[in-house]
Amino acid sequence: MKTTSQVDGVTEARHLSPLSAMRPATLDNIEKAVRKLFAGFDANEVTMAQIAKTANVSLQTLYKYFGDKQTLFYTIMDRVLGRLASRMIDHLQGIDSVEERLRKTLWVCFDFVDSHPDAVMVLYSVSELHFRNIAIYENKELIDAFLTVLEDGQTRGVLNDTVPLYTLFDVFMGFINRLGLMHIIRQTETPIIAEFDALFVILWRAISKPE
């Protein structure tokens, strides 16, 4: 991995050690620290020293593998969301029913909200201008899997075919994003997954083909 830095107006390239060389337990601790700190503080106030202390690693280790705070943040969020993306892709494939594929995918997303509330809050601290720095938003495999299901649904006559596929995709993801965020902000005692059946009915009515 290579990152760059500005010194007296000159861009310097720095070669970083690969994450594969880091002990898995150490990387797990760094992930937990990033999720905890960035969910509880303004991102500009979080320092590399805080991350190192919370993760119980040396500052030297963080700079060796990540180079700077921004690279560290996006790398860790890629790791967290990469696991979610893999689960979503699994559920978008292999089942004949379009409704069931979308149902299972929604369940995976709400399960993520319940099990990773800190990561959800961290995501909402990211400016829309910087979303593309997080790989899940440019994950071609995930987006293609989603669009394939949605196109299949339109072809079969079960999903609304008066709007582009990306509109259906945005409705699906927007539904998750808003409900997930507000569930955490309101500090609702019951998990969001407890209301899953009713929520899926609402979403399905929004994207299914009008009768």
PDB file of N, CA and C in Angstrom, residues 63-168:
ATOM      1  N   TYR A  63       1.235   4.200  12.135  1.00  0.00           N
ATOM      2  CA  TYR A  63       1.859   4.888  10.998  1.00  0.00           C
ATOM      3  C   TYR A  63       2.514   3.894  10.034  1.00  0.00           C
ATOM      4  N   LYS A  64       2.989   2.789  10.558  1.00  0.00           N
ATOM      5  CA  LYS A  64       3.635   1.779   9.712  1.00  0.00           C
ATOM      6  C   LYS A  64       2.648   1.158   8.733  1.00  0.00           C
ATOM      7  N   TYR A  65       1.428   0.904   9.211  1.00  0.00           N
ATOM      8  CA  TYR A  65       0.459   0.194   8.375  1.00  0.00           C
ATOM      9  C   TYR A  65      -0.554   1.112   7.679  1.00  0.00           C
ATOM     10  N   PHE A  66      -0.768   2.301   8.217  1.00  0.00           N
ATOM     11  CA  PHE A  66      -1.803   3.169   7.658  1.00  0.00           C
ATOM     12  C   PHE A  66      -1.285   4.523   7.164  1.00  0.00           C
ATOM     13  N   GLY A  67      -0.250   5.027   7.759  1.00  0.00           N
ATOM     14  CA  GLY A  67       0.341   6.266   7.276  1.00  0.00           C
ATOM     15  C   GLY A  67      -0.254   7.529   7.847  1.00  0.00           C
ATOM     16  N   ASP A  68      -1.590   7.626   7.899  1.00  0.00           N
ATOM     17  CA  ASP A  68      -2.236   8.811   8.446  1.00  0.00           C
ATOM     18  C   ASP A  68      -3.646   8.458   8.915  1.00  0.00           C
ATOM     19  N   LYS A  69      -4.275   9.381   9.610  1.00  0.00           N
ATOM     20  CA  LYS A  69      -5.590   9.121  10.213  1.00  0.00           C
ATOM     21  C   LYS A  69      -6.661   8.857   9.162  1.00  0.00           C
ATOM     22  N   GLN A  70      -6.645   9.618   8.080  1.00  0.00           N
ATOM     23  CA  GLN A  70      -7.671   9.455   7.051  1.00  0.00           C
ATOM     24  C   GLN A  70      -7.597   8.069   6.422  1.00  0.00           C
ATOM     25  N   THR A  71      -6.391   7.636   6.080  1.00  0.00           N
ATOM     26  CA  THR A  71      -6.213   6.308   5.492  1.00  0.00           C
ATOM     27  C   THR A  71      -6.635   5.228   6.484  1.00  0.00           C
ATOM     28  N   LEU A  72      -6.286   5.407   7.739  1.00  0.00           N
ATOM     29  CA  LEU A  72      -6.675   4.462   8.782  1.00  0.00           C
ATOM     30  C   LEU A  72      -8.190   4.357   8.858  1.00  0.00           C
ATOM     31  N   PHE A  73      -8.863   5.494   8.897  1.00  0.00           N
ATOM     32  CA  PHE A  73     -10.319   5.511   9.010  1.00  0.00           C
ATOM     33  C   PHE A  73     -10.985   4.775   7.848  1.00  0.00           C
ATOM     34  N   TYR A  74     -10.623   5.141   6.626  1.00  0.00           N
ATOM     35  CA  TYR A  74     -11.277   4.536   5.464  1.00  0.00           C
ATOM     36  C   TYR A  74     -10.933   3.058   5.316  1.00  0.00           C
ATOM     37  N   THR A  75      -9.718   2.683   5.670  1.00  0.00           N
ATOM     38  CA  THR A  75      -9.322   1.276   5.590  1.00  0.00           C
ATOM     39  C   THR A  75     -10.141   0.426   6.552  1.00  0.00           C
ATOM     40  N   ILE A  76     -10.311   0.917   7.768  1.00  0.00           N
ATOM     41  CA  ILE A  76     -11.072   0.179   8.773  1.00  0.00           C
ATOM     42  C   ILE A  76     -12.551   0.101   8.396  1.00  0.00           C
ATOM     43  N   MET A  77     -13.114   1.198   7.900  1.00  0.00           N
ATOM     44  CA  MET A  77     -14.523   1.167   7.506  1.00  0.00           C
ATOM     45  C   MET A  77     -14.732   0.249   6.305  1.00  0.00           C
ATOM     46  N   ASP A  78     -13.754   0.185   5.410  1.00  0.00           N
ATOM     47  CA  ASP A  78     -13.821  -0.779   4.309  1.00  0.00           C
ATOM     48  C   ASP A  78     -13.880  -2.203   4.855  1.00  0.00           C
ATOM     49  N   ARG A  79     -13.105  -2.445   5.891  1.00  0.00           N
ATOM     50  CA  ARG A  79     -13.070  -3.781   6.499  1.00  0.00           C
ATOM     51  C   ARG A  79     -14.421  -4.134   7.114  1.00  0.00           C
ATOM     52  N   VAL A  80     -14.996  -3.197   7.858  1.00  0.00           N
ATOM     53  CA  VAL A  80     -16.285  -3.422   8.513  1.00  0.00           C
ATOM     54  C   VAL A  80     -17.389  -3.646   7.477  1.00  0.00           C
ATOM     55  N   LEU A  81     -17.468  -2.751   6.515  1.00  0.00           N
ATOM     56  CA  LEU A  81     -18.539  -2.815   5.528  1.00  0.00           C
ATOM     57  C   LEU A  81     -18.310  -3.904   4.492  1.00  0.00           C
ATOM     58  N   GLY A  82     -17.063  -4.314   4.333  1.00  0.00           N
ATOM     59  CA  GLY A  82     -16.785  -5.423   3.420  1.00  0.00           C
ATOM     60  C   GLY A  82     -17.445  -6.711   3.893  1.00  0.00           C
ATOM     61  N   ARG A  83     -17.470  -6.910   5.207  1.00  0.00           N
ATOM     62  CA  ARG A  83     -18.139  -8.102   5.746  1.00  0.00           C
ATOM     63  C   ARG A  83     -19.639  -8.027   5.489  1.00  0.00           C
ATOM     64  N   LEU A  84     -20.214  -6.831   5.644  1.00  0.00           N
ATOM     65  CA  LEU A  84     -21.636  -6.655   5.364  1.00  0.00           C
ATOM     66  C   LEU A  84     -21.922  -6.900   3.886  1.00  0.00           C
ATOM     67  N   ALA A  85     -21.086  -6.364   3.021  1.00  0.00           N
ATOM     68  CA  ALA A  85     -21.281  -6.529   1.578  1.00  0.00           C
ATOM     69  C   ALA A  85     -21.271  -8.003   1.192  1.00  0.00           C
ATOM     70  N   SER A  86     -20.378  -8.774   1.777  1.00  0.00           N
ATOM     71  CA  SER A  86     -20.294 -10.207   1.459  1.00  0.00           C
ATOM     72  C   SER A  86     -21.584 -10.929   1.846  1.00  0.00           C
ATOM     73  N   ARG A  87     -22.126 -10.581   3.004  1.00  0.00           N
ATOM     74  CA  ARG A  87     -23.380 -11.202   3.439  1.00  0.00           C
ATOM     75  C   ARG A  87     -24.534 -10.789   2.536  1.00  0.00           C
ATOM     76  N   MET A  88     -24.555  -9.528   2.118  1.00  0.00           N
ATOM     77  CA  MET A  88     -25.618  -9.059   1.236  1.00  0.00           C
ATOM     78  C   MET A  88     -25.568  -9.774  -0.109  1.00  0.00           C
ATOM     79  N   ILE A  89     -24.371  -9.912  -0.655  1.00  0.00           N
ATOM     80  CA  ILE A  89     -24.208 -10.584  -1.949  1.00  0.00           C
ATOM     81  C   ILE A  89     -24.679 -12.029  -1.857  1.00  0.00           C
ATOM     82  N   ASP A  90     -24.353 -12.694  -0.773  1.00  0.00           N
ATOM     83  CA  ASP A  90     -24.787 -14.090  -0.585  1.00  0.00           C
ATOM     84  C   ASP A  90     -26.306 -14.207  -0.653  1.00  0.00           C
ATOM     85  N   HIS A  91     -27.013 -13.256  -0.035  1.00  0.00           N
ATOM     86  CA  HIS A  91     -28.473 -13.342   0.025  1.00  0.00           C
ATOM     87  C   HIS A  91     -29.155 -12.829  -1.238  1.00  0.00           C
ATOM     88  N   LEU A  92     -28.424 -12.082  -2.047  1.00  0.00           N
ATOM     89  CA  LEU A  92     -28.990 -11.599  -3.304  1.00  0.00           C
ATOM     90  C   LEU A  92     -28.908 -12.661  -4.400  1.00  0.00           C
ATOM     91  N   GLN A  93     -28.219 -13.743  -4.112  1.00  0.00           N
ATOM     92  CA  GLN A  93     -28.024 -14.798  -5.098  1.00  0.00           C
ATOM     93  C   GLN A  93     -28.575 -16.127  -4.593  1.00  0.00           C
ATOM     94  N   GLY A  94     -28.873 -16.999  -5.510  1.00  0.00           N
ATOM     95  CA  GLY A  94     -29.180 -18.385  -5.171  1.00  0.00           C
ATOM     96  C   GLY A  94     -30.603 -18.700  -4.784  1.00  0.00           C
ATOM     97  N   ILE A  95     -31.491 -17.706  -4.716  1.00  0.00           N
ATOM     98  CA  ILE A  95     -32.898 -17.942  -4.390  1.00  0.00           C
ATOM     99  C   ILE A  95     -33.725 -17.461  -5.568  1.00  0.00           C
ATOM    100  N   ASP A  96     -34.712 -18.221  -5.960  1.00  0.00           N
ATOM    101  CA  ASP A  96     -35.482 -17.870  -7.147  1.00  0.00           C
ATOM    102  C   ASP A  96     -36.383 -16.666  -6.911  1.00  0.00           C
ATOM    103  N   SER A  97     -37.020 -16.584  -5.758  1.00  0.00           N
ATOM    104  CA  SER A  97     -37.985 -15.526  -5.487  1.00  0.00           C
ATOM    105  C   SER A  97     -37.298 -14.171  -5.291  1.00  0.00           C
ATOM    106  N   VAL A  98     -37.690 -13.187  -6.100  1.00  0.00           N
ATOM    107  CA  VAL A  98     -37.148 -11.839  -5.963  1.00  0.00           C
ATOM    108  C   VAL A  98     -37.509 -11.260  -4.596  1.00  0.00           C
ATOM    109  N   GLU A  99     -38.744 -11.445  -4.195  1.00  0.00           N
ATOM    110  CA  GLU A  99     -39.198 -10.924  -2.903  1.00  0.00           C
ATOM    111  C   GLU A  99     -38.392 -11.523  -1.761  1.00  0.00           C
ATOM    112  N   GLU A 100     -38.127 -12.824  -1.825  1.00  0.00           N
ATOM    113  CA  GLU A 100     -37.386 -13.475  -0.741  1.00  0.00           C
ATOM    114  C   GLU A 100     -35.929 -13.035  -0.714  1.00  0.00           C
ATOM    115  N   ARG A 101     -35.337 -12.819  -1.885  1.00  0.00           N
ATOM    116  CA  ARG A 101     -33.950 -12.354  -1.930  1.00  0.00           C
ATOM    117  C   ARG A 101     -33.827 -10.968  -1.289  1.00  0.00           C
ATOM    118  N   LEU A 102     -34.757 -10.093  -1.620  1.00  0.00           N
ATOM    119  CA  LEU A 102     -34.722  -8.750  -1.042  1.00  0.00           C
ATOM    120  C   LEU A 102     -35.063  -8.780   0.442  1.00  0.00           C
ATOM    121  N   ARG A 103     -35.931  -9.672   0.813  1.00  0.00           N
ATOM    122  CA  ARG A 103     -36.300  -9.819   2.226  1.00  0.00           C
ATOM    123  C   ARG A 103     -35.085 -10.241   3.055  1.00  0.00           C
ATOM    124  N   LYS A 104     -34.379 -11.235   2.586  1.00  0.00           N
ATOM    125  CA  LYS A 104     -33.203 -11.727   3.319  1.00  0.00           C
ATOM    126  C   LYS A 104     -32.097 -10.674   3.365  1.00  0.00           C
ATOM    127  N   THR A 105     -31.962  -9.912   2.287  1.00  0.00           N
ATOM    128  CA  THR A 105     -30.941  -8.868   2.246  1.00  0.00           C
ATOM    129  C   THR A 105     -31.273  -7.755   3.226  1.00  0.00           C
ATOM    130  N   LEU A 106     -32.538  -7.371   3.302  1.00  0.00           N
ATOM    131  CA  LEU A 106     -32.955  -6.363   4.271  1.00  0.00           C
ATOM    132  C   LEU A 106     -32.701  -6.848   5.690  1.00  0.00           C
ATOM    133  N   TRP A 107     -32.965  -8.114   5.944  1.00  0.00           N
ATOM    134  CA  TRP A 107     -32.742  -8.683   7.280  1.00  0.00           C
ATOM    135  C   TRP A 107     -31.259  -8.567   7.661  1.00  0.00           C
ATOM    136  N   VAL A 108     -30.375  -8.870   6.712  1.00  0.00           N
ATOM    137  CA  VAL A 108     -28.934  -8.776   6.965  1.00  0.00           C
ATOM    138  C   VAL A 108     -28.553  -7.337   7.328  1.00  0.00           C
ATOM    139  N   CYS A 109     -29.131  -6.376   6.620  1.00  0.00           N
ATOM    140  CA  CYS A 109     -28.804  -4.971   6.874  1.00  0.00           C
ATOM    141  C   CYS A 109     -29.294  -4.521   8.247  1.00  0.00           C
ATOM    142  N   PHE A 110     -30.508  -4.912   8.618  1.00  0.00           N
ATOM    143  CA  PHE A 110     -31.018  -4.515   9.929  1.00  0.00           C
ATOM    144  C   PHE A 110     -30.273  -5.245  11.052  1.00  0.00           C
ATOM    145  N   ASP A 111     -29.852  -6.466  10.785  1.00  0.00           N
ATOM    146  CA  ASP A 111     -29.034  -7.183  11.761  1.00  0.00           C
ATOM    147  C   ASP A 111     -27.713  -6.439  11.979  1.00  0.00           C
ATOM    148  N   PHE A 112     -27.178  -5.866  10.916  1.00  0.00           N
ATOM    149  CA  PHE A 112     -25.946  -5.078  11.023  1.00  0.00           C
ATOM    150  C   PHE A 112     -26.182  -3.843  11.888  1.00  0.00           C
ATOM    151  N   VAL A 113     -27.323  -3.201  11.709  1.00  0.00           N
ATOM    152  CA  VAL A 113     -27.658  -2.016  12.515  1.00  0.00           C
ATOM    153  C   VAL A 113     -27.677  -2.378  13.999  1.00  0.00           C
ATOM    154  N   ASP A 114     -28.288  -3.514  14.314  1.00  0.00           N
ATOM    155  CA  ASP A 114     -28.394  -3.934  15.717  1.00  0.00           C
ATOM    156  C   ASP A 114     -27.047  -4.348  16.304  1.00  0.00           C
ATOM    157  N   SER A 115     -26.198  -4.964  15.491  1.00  0.00           N
ATOM    158  CA  SER A 115     -24.931  -5.494  16.006  1.00  0.00           C
ATOM    159  C   SER A 115     -23.770  -4.522  15.863  1.00  0.00           C
ATOM    160  N   HIS A 116     -23.915  -3.485  15.020  1.00  0.00           N
ATOM    161  CA  HIS A 116     -22.834  -2.522  14.809  1.00  0.00           C
ATOM    162  C   HIS A 116     -23.353  -1.081  14.893  1.00  0.00           C
ATOM    163  N   PRO A 117     -24.035  -0.709  15.959  1.00  0.00           N
ATOM    164  CA  PRO A 117     -24.571   0.664  16.029  1.00  0.00           C
ATOM    165  C   PRO A 117     -23.477   1.724  15.953  1.00  0.00           C
ATOM    166  N   ASP A 118     -22.307   1.426  16.506  1.00  0.00           N
ATOM    167  CA  ASP A 118     -21.217   2.396  16.451  1.00  0.00           C
ATOM    168  C   ASP A 118     -20.761   2.623  15.014  1.00  0.00           C
ATOM    169  N   ALA A 119     -20.676   1.541  14.231  1.00  0.00           N
ATOM    170  CA  ALA A 119     -20.259   1.675  12.835  1.00  0.00           C
ATOM    171  C   ALA A 119     -21.270   2.482  12.038  1.00  0.00           C
ATOM    172  N   VAL A 120     -22.555   2.294  12.336  1.00  0.00           N
ATOM    173  CA  VAL A 120     -23.599   3.059  11.653  1.00  0.00           C
ATOM    174  C   VAL A 120     -23.440   4.549  11.951  1.00  0.00           C
ATOM    175  N   MET A 121     -23.188   4.880  13.209  1.00  0.00           N
ATOM    176  CA  MET A 121     -23.009   6.279  13.580  1.00  0.00           C
ATOM    177  C   MET A 121     -21.753   6.865  12.928  1.00  0.00           C
ATOM    178  N   VAL A 122     -20.707   6.061  12.826  1.00  0.00           N
ATOM    179  CA  VAL A 122     -19.486   6.527  12.180  1.00  0.00           C
ATOM    180  C   VAL A 122     -19.765   6.869  10.717  1.00  0.00           C
ATOM    181  N   LEU A 123     -20.524   6.024  10.044  1.00  0.00           N
ATOM    182  CA  LEU A 123     -20.840   6.254   8.632  1.00  0.00           C
ATOM    183  C   LEU A 123     -21.534   7.589   8.426  1.00  0.00           C
ATOM    184  N   TYR A 124     -22.408   7.933   9.349  1.00  0.00           N
ATOM    185  CA  TYR A 124     -23.146   9.171   9.194  1.00  0.00           C
ATOM    186  C   TYR A 124     -22.333  10.397   9.575  1.00  0.00           C
ATOM    187  N   SER A 125     -21.104  10.177  10.024  1.00  0.00           N
ATOM    188  CA  SER A 125     -20.207  11.301  10.271  1.00  0.00           C
ATOM    189  C   SER A 125     -19.393  11.625   9.029  1.00  0.00           C
ATOM    190  N   VAL A 126     -19.526  10.769   8.000  1.00  0.00           N
ATOM    191  CA  VAL A 126     -18.760  10.954   6.764  1.00  0.00           C
ATOM    192  C   VAL A 126     -19.521  11.873   5.822  1.00  0.00           C
ATOM    193  N   SER A 127     -18.862  12.880   5.332  1.00  0.00           N
ATOM    194  CA  SER A 127     -19.473  13.793   4.364  1.00  0.00           C
ATOM    195  C   SER A 127     -19.816  13.036   3.091  1.00  0.00           C
ATOM    196  N   GLU A 128     -20.928  13.423   2.464  1.00  0.00           N
ATOM    197  CA  GLU A 128     -21.329  12.793   1.209  1.00  0.00           C
ATOM    198  C   GLU A 128     -20.234  12.911   0.152  1.00  0.00           C
ATOM    199  N   LEU A 129     -19.424  13.943   0.259  1.00  0.00           N
ATOM    200  CA  LEU A 129     -18.352  14.144  -0.714  1.00  0.00           C
ATOM    201  C   LEU A 129     -17.270  13.084  -0.595  1.00  0.00           C
ATOM    202  N   HIS A 130     -17.233  12.409   0.570  1.00  0.00           N
ATOM    203  CA  HIS A 130     -16.162  11.442   0.803  1.00  0.00           C
ATOM    204  C   HIS A 130     -16.650   9.988   0.836  1.00  0.00           C
ATOM    205  N   PHE A 131     -17.920   9.757   0.514  1.00  0.00           N
ATOM    206  CA  PHE A 131     -18.438   8.403   0.534  1.00  0.00           C
ATOM    207  C   PHE A 131     -17.646   7.471  -0.381  1.00  0.00           C
ATOM    208  N   ARG A 132     -17.184   8.010  -1.499  1.00  0.00           N
ATOM    209  CA  ARG A 132     -16.483   7.155  -2.454  1.00  0.00           C
ATOM    210  C   ARG A 132     -15.139   6.665  -1.938  1.00  0.00           C
ATOM    211  N   ASN A 133     -14.675   7.238  -0.827  1.00  0.00           N
ATOM    212  CA  ASN A 133     -13.449   6.732  -0.217  1.00  0.00           C
ATOM    213  C   ASN A 133     -13.690   5.429   0.525  1.00  0.00           C
ATOM    214  N   ILE A 134     -14.968   5.080   0.735  1.00  0.00           N
ATOM    215  CA  ILE A 134     -15.315   3.824   1.391  1.00  0.00           C
ATOM    216  C   ILE A 134     -15.762   2.852   0.313  1.00  0.00           C
ATOM    217  N   ALA A 135     -15.062   1.742   0.209  1.00  0.00           N
ATOM    218  CA  ALA A 135     -15.180   0.859  -0.948  1.00  0.00           C
ATOM    219  C   ALA A 135     -16.580   0.312  -1.192  1.00  0.00           C
ATOM    220  N   ILE A 136     -17.395   0.123  -0.141  1.00  0.00           N
ATOM    221  CA  ILE A 136     -18.705  -0.486  -0.342  1.00  0.00           C
ATOM    222  C   ILE A 136     -19.570   0.348  -1.290  1.00  0.00           C
ATOM    223  N   TYR A 137     -19.333   1.667  -1.315  1.00  0.00           N
ATOM    224  CA  TYR A 137     -20.146   2.532  -2.173  1.00  0.00           C
ATOM    225  C   TYR A 137     -19.736   2.438  -3.638  1.00  0.00           C
ATOM    226  N   GLU A 138     -18.601   1.788  -3.898  1.00  0.00           N
ATOM    227  CA  GLU A 138     -18.148   1.562  -5.268  1.00  0.00           C
ATOM    228  C   GLU A 138     -17.971   0.057  -5.523  1.00  0.00           C
ATOM    229  N   ASN A 139     -18.592  -0.772  -4.681  1.00  0.00           N
ATOM    230  CA  ASN A 139     -18.435  -2.224  -4.787  1.00  0.00           C
ATOM    231  C   ASN A 139     -19.241  -2.738  -5.980  1.00  0.00           C
ATOM    232  N   LYS A 140     -18.550  -2.965  -7.093  1.00  0.00           N
ATOM    233  CA  LYS A 140     -19.230  -3.342  -8.332  1.00  0.00           C
ATOM    234  C   LYS A 140     -19.975  -4.662  -8.184  1.00  0.00           C
ATOM    235  N   GLU A 141     -19.376  -5.621  -7.480  1.00  0.00           N
ATOM    236  CA  GLU A 141     -20.021  -6.915  -7.311  1.00  0.00           C
ATOM    237  C   GLU A 141     -21.346  -6.774  -6.568  1.00  0.00           C
ATOM    238  N   LEU A 142     -21.356  -5.965  -5.516  1.00  0.00           N
ATOM    239  CA  LEU A 142     -22.569  -5.761  -4.737  1.00  0.00           C
ATOM    240  C   LEU A 142     -23.626  -5.013  -5.552  1.00  0.00           C
ATOM    241  N   ILE A 143     -23.216  -3.933  -6.195  1.00  0.00           N
ATOM    242  CA  ILE A 143     -24.174  -3.142  -6.978  1.00  0.00           C
ATOM    243  C   ILE A 143     -24.742  -3.959  -8.129  1.00  0.00           C
ATOM    244  N   ASP A 144     -23.876  -4.713  -8.815  1.00  0.00           N
ATOM    245  CA  ASP A 144     -24.357  -5.545  -9.924  1.00  0.00           C
ATOM    246  C   ASP A 144     -25.333  -6.616  -9.435  1.00  0.00           C
ATOM    247  N   ALA A 145     -25.047  -7.207  -8.267  1.00  0.00           N
ATOM    248  CA  ALA A 145     -25.939  -8.233  -7.717  1.00  0.00           C
ATOM    249  C   ALA A 145     -27.301  -7.627  -7.399  1.00  0.00           C
ATOM    250  N   PHE A 146     -27.294  -6.424  -6.838  1.00  0.00           N
ATOM    251  CA  PHE A 146     -28.539  -5.731  -6.513  1.00  0.00           C
ATOM    252  C   PHE A 146     -29.334  -5.413  -7.778  1.00  0.00           C
ATOM    253  N   LEU A 147     -28.649  -4.831  -8.761  1.00  0.00           N
ATOM    254  CA  LEU A 147     -29.336  -4.432  -9.987  1.00  0.00           C
ATOM    255  C   LEU A 147     -29.860  -5.636 -10.756  1.00  0.00           C
ATOM    256  N   THR A 148     -29.152  -6.752 -10.668  1.00  0.00           N
ATOM    257  CA  THR A 148     -29.621  -7.979 -11.322  1.00  0.00           C
ATOM    258  C   THR A 148     -30.935  -8.447 -10.716  1.00  0.00           C
ATOM    259  N   VAL A 149     -31.016  -8.408  -9.396  1.00  0.00           N
ATOM    260  CA  VAL A 149     -32.255  -8.807  -8.713  1.00  0.00           C
ATOM    261  C   VAL A 149     -33.386  -7.851  -9.070  1.00  0.00           C
ATOM    262  N   LEU A 150     -33.108  -6.564  -9.048  1.00  0.00           N
ATOM    263  CA  LEU A 150     -34.134  -5.572  -9.345  1.00  0.00           C
ATOM    264  C   LEU A 150     -34.605  -5.678 -10.798  1.00  0.00           C
ATOM    265  N   GLU A 151     -33.679  -5.910 -11.706  1.00  0.00           N
ATOM    266  CA  GLU A 151     -34.052  -6.078 -13.115  1.00  0.00           C
ATOM    267  C   GLU A 151     -34.889  -7.335 -13.304  1.00  0.00           C
ATOM    268  N   ASP A 152     -34.520  -8.403 -12.601  1.00  0.00           N
ATOM    269  CA  ASP A 152     -35.285  -9.642 -12.637  1.00  0.00           C
ATOM    270  C   ASP A 152     -36.707  -9.391 -12.143  1.00  0.00           C
ATOM    271  N   GLY A 153     -36.814  -8.585 -11.087  1.00  0.00           N
ATOM    272  CA  GLY A 153     -38.128  -8.268 -10.537  1.00  0.00           C
ATOM    273  C   GLY A 153     -38.987  -7.480 -11.507  1.00  0.00           C
ATOM    274  N   GLN A 154     -38.370  -6.538 -12.207  1.00  0.00           N
ATOM    275  CA  GLN A 154     -39.126  -5.780 -13.209  1.00  0.00           C
ATOM    276  C   GLN A 154     -39.548  -6.678 -14.366  1.00  0.00           C
ATOM    277  N   THR A 155     -38.653  -7.552 -14.794  1.00  0.00           N
ATOM    278  CA  THR A 155     -38.955  -8.455 -15.907  1.00  0.00           C
ATOM    279  C   THR A 155     -40.093  -9.398 -15.559  1.00  0.00           C
ATOM    280  N   ARG A 156     -40.119  -9.851 -14.327  1.00  0.00           N
ATOM    281  CA  ARG A 156     -41.171 -10.778 -13.895  1.00  0.00           C
ATOM    282  C   ARG A 156     -42.486 -10.065 -13.590  1.00  0.00           C
ATOM    283  N   GLY A 157     -42.439  -8.735 -13.560  1.00  0.00           N
ATOM    284  CA  GLY A 157     -43.649  -7.984 -13.290  1.00  0.00           C
ATOM    285  C   GLY A 157     -44.005  -7.862 -11.830  1.00  0.00           C
ATOM    286  N   VAL A 158     -43.009  -8.055 -10.927  1.00  0.00           N
ATOM    287  CA  VAL A 158     -43.292  -7.943  -9.495  1.00  0.00           C
ATOM    288  C   VAL A 158     -42.778  -6.637  -8.905  1.00  0.00           C
ATOM    289  N   LEU A 159     -41.831  -5.981  -9.593  1.00  0.00           N
ATOM    290  CA  LEU A 159     -41.301  -4.707  -9.113  1.00  0.00           C
ATOM    291  C   LEU A 159     -41.727  -3.579 -10.054  1.00  0.00           C
ATOM    292  N   ASN A 160     -41.839  -2.397  -9.502  1.00  0.00           N
ATOM    293  CA  ASN A 160     -42.233  -1.217 -10.263  1.00  0.00           C
ATOM    294  C   ASN A 160     -41.286  -1.039 -11.461  1.00  0.00           C
ATOM    295  N   ASP A 161     -41.847  -0.991 -12.665  1.00  0.00           N
ATOM    296  CA  ASP A 161     -41.026  -0.872 -13.867  1.00  0.00           C
ATOM    297  C   ASP A 161     -41.189   0.482 -14.552  1.00  0.00           C
ATOM    298  N   THR A 162     -41.738   1.451 -13.812  1.00  0.00           N
ATOM    299  CA  THR A 162     -41.896   2.793 -14.377  1.00  0.00           C
ATOM    300  C   THR A 162     -40.747   3.709 -13.991  1.00  0.00           C
ATOM    301  N   VAL A 163     -39.814   3.196 -13.195  1.00  0.00           N
ATOM    302  CA  VAL A 163     -38.647   3.979 -12.771  1.00  0.00           C
ATOM    303  C   VAL A 163     -37.379   3.178 -13.077  1.00  0.00           C
ATOM    304  N   PRO A 164     -36.231   3.850 -13.203  1.00  0.00           N
ATOM    305  CA  PRO A 164     -34.975   3.144 -13.460  1.00  0.00           C
ATOM    306  C   PRO A 164     -34.589   2.239 -12.298  1.00  0.00           C
ATOM    307  N   LEU A 165     -33.735   1.270 -12.589  1.00  0.00           N
ATOM    308  CA  LEU A 165     -33.275   0.338 -11.559  1.00  0.00           C
ATOM    309  C   LEU A 165     -32.604   1.075 -10.405  1.00  0.00           C
ATOM    310  N   TYR A 166     -31.833   2.116 -10.726  1.00  0.00           N
ATOM    311  CA  TYR A 166     -31.125   2.825  -9.669  1.00  0.00           C
ATOM    312  C   TYR A 166     -32.083   3.531  -8.707  1.00  0.00           C
ATOM    313  N   THR A 167     -33.261   3.878  -9.187  1.00  0.00           N
ATOM    314  CA  THR A 167     -34.243   4.487  -8.286  1.00  0.00           C
ATOM    315  C   THR A 167     -34.723   3.464  -7.266  1.00  0.00           C
ATOM    316  N   LEU A 168     -35.001   2.253  -7.722  1.00  0.00           N
ATOM    317  CA  LEU A 168     -35.404   1.181  -6.800  1.00  0.00           C
ATOM    318  C   LEU A 168     -34.275   0.890  -5.808  1.00  0.00           C
TER     319      LEU A 168
END
